[in-house]
PDB file of C-alpha atoms in Angstrom:
ATOM      1  CA  MET O  14      13.311  -9.315   4.148  1.00 76.00           C
ATOM      2  CA  SER O  15      14.861  -7.199   6.918  1.00 82.00           C
ATOM      3  CA  TRP O  16      14.653  -3.420   6.709  1.00 78.00           C
ATOM      4  CA  LEU O  17      18.387  -3.255   5.924  1.00 81.00           C
ATOM      5  CA  ASP O  18      17.992  -5.732   3.071  1.00 88.00           C
ATOM      6  CA  ARG O  19      14.940  -3.865   1.804  1.00 88.00           C
ATOM      7  CA  GLU O  20      16.747  -0.519   1.779  1.00 90.00           C
ATOM      8  CA  ALA O  21      19.734  -2.017  -0.047  1.00 92.00           C
ATOM      9  CA  TYR O  22      17.474  -3.697  -2.612  1.00 92.00           C
ATOM     10  CA  ASN O  23      15.437  -0.511  -3.139  1.00 92.00           C
ATOM     11  CA  LYS O  24      18.580   1.584  -3.568  1.00 92.00           C
ATOM     12  CA  LYS O  25      20.138  -0.841  -6.051  1.00 92.00           C
ATOM     13  CA  PHE O  26      16.939  -1.158  -8.115  1.00 91.00           C
ATOM     14  CA  ILE O  27      16.296   2.605  -8.141  1.00 91.00           C
ATOM     15  CA  THR O  28      19.911   3.331  -9.129  1.00 89.00           C
ATOM     16  CA  LYS O  29      19.477   1.097 -12.181  1.00 87.00           C
ATOM     17  CA  LEU O  30      16.180   2.798 -13.055  1.00 85.00           C
ATOM     18  CA  ALA O  31      17.615   6.287 -12.633  1.00 80.00           C
ATOM     19  CA  ALA O  32      20.443   5.508 -15.045  1.00 79.00           C
ATOM     20  CA  ASN O  33      17.921   4.747 -17.800  1.00 77.00           C
ATOM     21  CA  PRO O  34      14.283   5.459 -16.880  1.00 70.00           C
ATOM     22  CA  ASN O  35      13.175   4.808 -20.482  1.00 75.00           C
ATOM     23  CA  ALA O  36       9.488   5.276 -19.583  1.00 71.00           C
ATOM     24  CA  THR O  37       9.437   2.268 -17.246  1.00 84.00           C
ATOM     25  CA  GLU O  38       5.880   1.319 -16.323  1.00 90.00           C
ATOM     26  CA  GLN O  39       4.778   2.187 -12.791  1.00 92.00           C
ATOM     27  CA  GLN O  40       3.312  -1.291 -12.313  1.00 92.00           C
ATOM     28  CA  LEU O  41       6.719  -2.912 -12.985  1.00 91.00           C
ATOM     29  CA  VAL O  42       8.310  -0.793 -10.260  1.00 92.00           C
ATOM     30  CA  ILE O  43       5.565  -1.687  -7.778  1.00 94.00           C
ATOM     31  CA  GLN O  44       5.930  -5.372  -8.654  1.00 94.00           C
ATOM     32  CA  GLN O  45       9.671  -5.188  -7.930  1.00 93.00           C
ATOM     33  CA  LEU O  46       9.682  -2.890  -4.884  1.00 94.00           C
ATOM     34  CA  GLY O  47       6.210  -3.334  -3.446  1.00 94.00           C
ATOM     35  CA  GLY O  48       3.991  -0.450  -2.451  1.00 95.00           C
ATOM     36  CA  PRO O  49       5.733   2.875  -1.874  1.00 96.00           C
ATOM     37  CA  ASP O  50       6.396   4.197   1.623  1.00 94.00           C
ATOM     38  CA  ILE O  51       4.977   7.631   0.727  1.00 96.00           C
ATOM     39  CA  THR O  52       2.946   8.766  -2.298  1.00 97.00           C
ATOM     40  CA  GLU O  53       1.914  12.152  -3.695  1.00 96.00           C
ATOM     41  CA  GLY O  54      -0.169  12.736  -6.795  1.00 96.00           C
ATOM     42  CA  HIS O  55      -1.609  15.653  -8.725  1.00 95.00           C
ATOM     43  CA  ALA O  56      -3.367  16.188 -12.042  1.00 96.00           C
ATOM     44  CA  VAL O  57      -1.863  18.876 -14.262  1.00 94.00           C
ATOM     45  CA  GLY O  58      -4.091  19.475 -17.239  1.00 94.00           C
ATOM     46  CA  GLU O  59      -4.659  16.047 -18.725  1.00 96.00           C
ATOM     47  CA  GLN O  60      -1.516  14.513 -17.247  1.00 96.00           C
ATOM     48  CA  TYR O  61      -1.251  12.789 -13.871  1.00 97.00           C
ATOM     49  CA  TYR O  62       1.965  13.351 -11.925  1.00 98.00           C
ATOM     50  CA  GLN O  63       2.784  10.926  -9.141  1.00 97.00           C
ATOM     51  CA  LEU O  64       5.753  10.743  -6.784  1.00 97.00           C
ATOM     52  CA  LEU O  65       6.446   7.373  -5.222  1.00 97.00           C
ATOM     53  CA  TYR O  66       8.897   7.424  -2.329  1.00 97.00           C
ATOM     54  CA  TYR O  67      10.844   4.285  -1.396  1.00 95.00           C
ATOM     55  CA  ARG O  68      13.033   4.149   1.702  1.00 92.00           C
ATOM     56  CA  THR O  69      16.703   3.862   0.795  1.00 93.00           C
ATOM     57  CA  GLN O  70      18.485   5.337   3.838  1.00 88.00           C
ATOM     58  CA  ARG O  71      17.013   5.166   7.324  1.00 78.00           C
ATOM     59  CA  THR O  72      18.285   7.945   9.563  1.00 71.00           C
ATOM     60  CA  ILE O  73      16.366   7.525  12.828  1.00 73.00           C
ATOM     61  CA  SER O  74      15.134   4.235  14.252  1.00 76.00           C
ATOM     62  CA  ASP O  75      11.747   5.596  15.324  1.00 77.00           C
ATOM     63  CA  GLY O  76       9.415   3.451  13.220  1.00 78.00           C
ATOM     64  CA  ILE O  77       8.375   6.426  11.069  1.00 82.00           C
ATOM     65  CA  THR O  78       9.537   6.712   7.462  1.00 85.00           C
ATOM     66  CA  THR O  79      10.102  10.274   6.232  1.00 87.00           C
ATOM     67  CA  LYS O  80      10.827  11.687   2.777  1.00 92.00           C
ATOM     68  CA  THR O  81      14.422  12.398   3.810  1.00 90.00           C
ATOM     69  CA  GLU O  82      14.916   8.642   4.248  1.00 92.00           C
ATOM     70  CA  CYS O  83      13.506   7.906   0.796  1.00 94.00           C
ATOM     71  CA  THR O  84      14.303   8.279  -2.881  1.00 95.00           C
ATOM     72  CA  ALA O  85      11.527   9.725  -5.039  1.00 96.00           C
ATOM     73  CA  LEU O  86      10.424   8.327  -8.385  1.00 96.00           C
ATOM     74  CA  LEU O  87       8.387  10.613 -10.659  1.00 96.00           C
ATOM     75  CA  PHE O  88       5.785   9.068 -12.911  1.00 96.00           C
ATOM     76  CA  ILE O  89       3.775  10.994 -15.474  1.00 96.00           C
ATOM     77  CA  ASP O  90       0.770   9.021 -16.665  1.00 96.00           C
ATOM     78  CA  ARG O  91       2.270   5.914 -14.998  1.00 94.00           C
ATOM     79  CA  LYS O  92       5.582   6.156 -16.905  1.00 94.00           C
ATOM     80  CA  LEU O  93       8.829   6.764 -15.014  1.00 94.00           C
ATOM     81  CA  VAL O  94      10.489  10.007 -16.061  1.00 93.00           C
ATOM     82  CA  SER O  95      12.892  10.867 -13.233  1.00 92.00           C
ATOM     83  CA  ALA O  96      14.349   9.773  -9.889  1.00 93.00           C
ATOM     84  CA  GLY O  97      15.832  11.425  -6.811  1.00 93.00           C
ATOM     85  CA  GLN O  98      15.938  15.168  -6.198  1.00 95.00           C
ATOM     86  CA  ASP O  99      15.310  15.869  -9.876  1.00 95.00           C
ATOM     87  CA  ALA O 100      12.026  13.945  -9.600  1.00 95.00           C
ATOM     88  CA  GLU O 101      10.899  16.062  -6.647  1.00 96.00           C
ATOM     89  CA  GLN O 102      11.909  19.326  -8.340  1.00 97.00           C
ATOM     90  CA  ARG O 103      10.090  18.438 -11.566  1.00 96.00           C
ATOM     91  CA  TYR O 104       6.988  17.369  -9.648  1.00 97.00           C
ATOM     92  CA  TYR O 105       6.805  20.553  -7.575  1.00 96.00           C
ATOM     93  CA  GLN O 106       7.518  22.800 -10.565  1.00 96.00           C
ATOM     94  CA  ALA O 107       4.700  21.178 -12.536  1.00 94.00           C
ATOM     95  CA  THR O 108       2.158  20.966  -9.727  1.00 92.00           C
ATOM     96  CA  HIS O 109       2.726  24.266  -7.935  1.00 87.00           C
ATOM     97  CA  ARG O 110       2.498  26.720 -10.802  1.00 75.00           C
ATOM     98  CA  SER O 111       0.303  29.759 -10.244  1.00 54.00           C
TER      99      SER O 111
END
């Protein structure tokens, strides 16, 4: 699959997920999209928060994928709860409390 095809597929799949996350299993997403381009994870109490970033819009053809070229998916205990900017905001609010 070319990088253009991959981005289009990722964007289409993530758009469907974002419309109705419904606690989608993390493993299902990885089976459909492959491994994420970027990952962050953090334990908060007894819950594990993980952001998986998938490239959906390349901006610079430099061979390096950045977060700005990706859409984030937030999983809590391996269940999808949010996508996009909301996912990043929820992750950082939960994991960067004093």
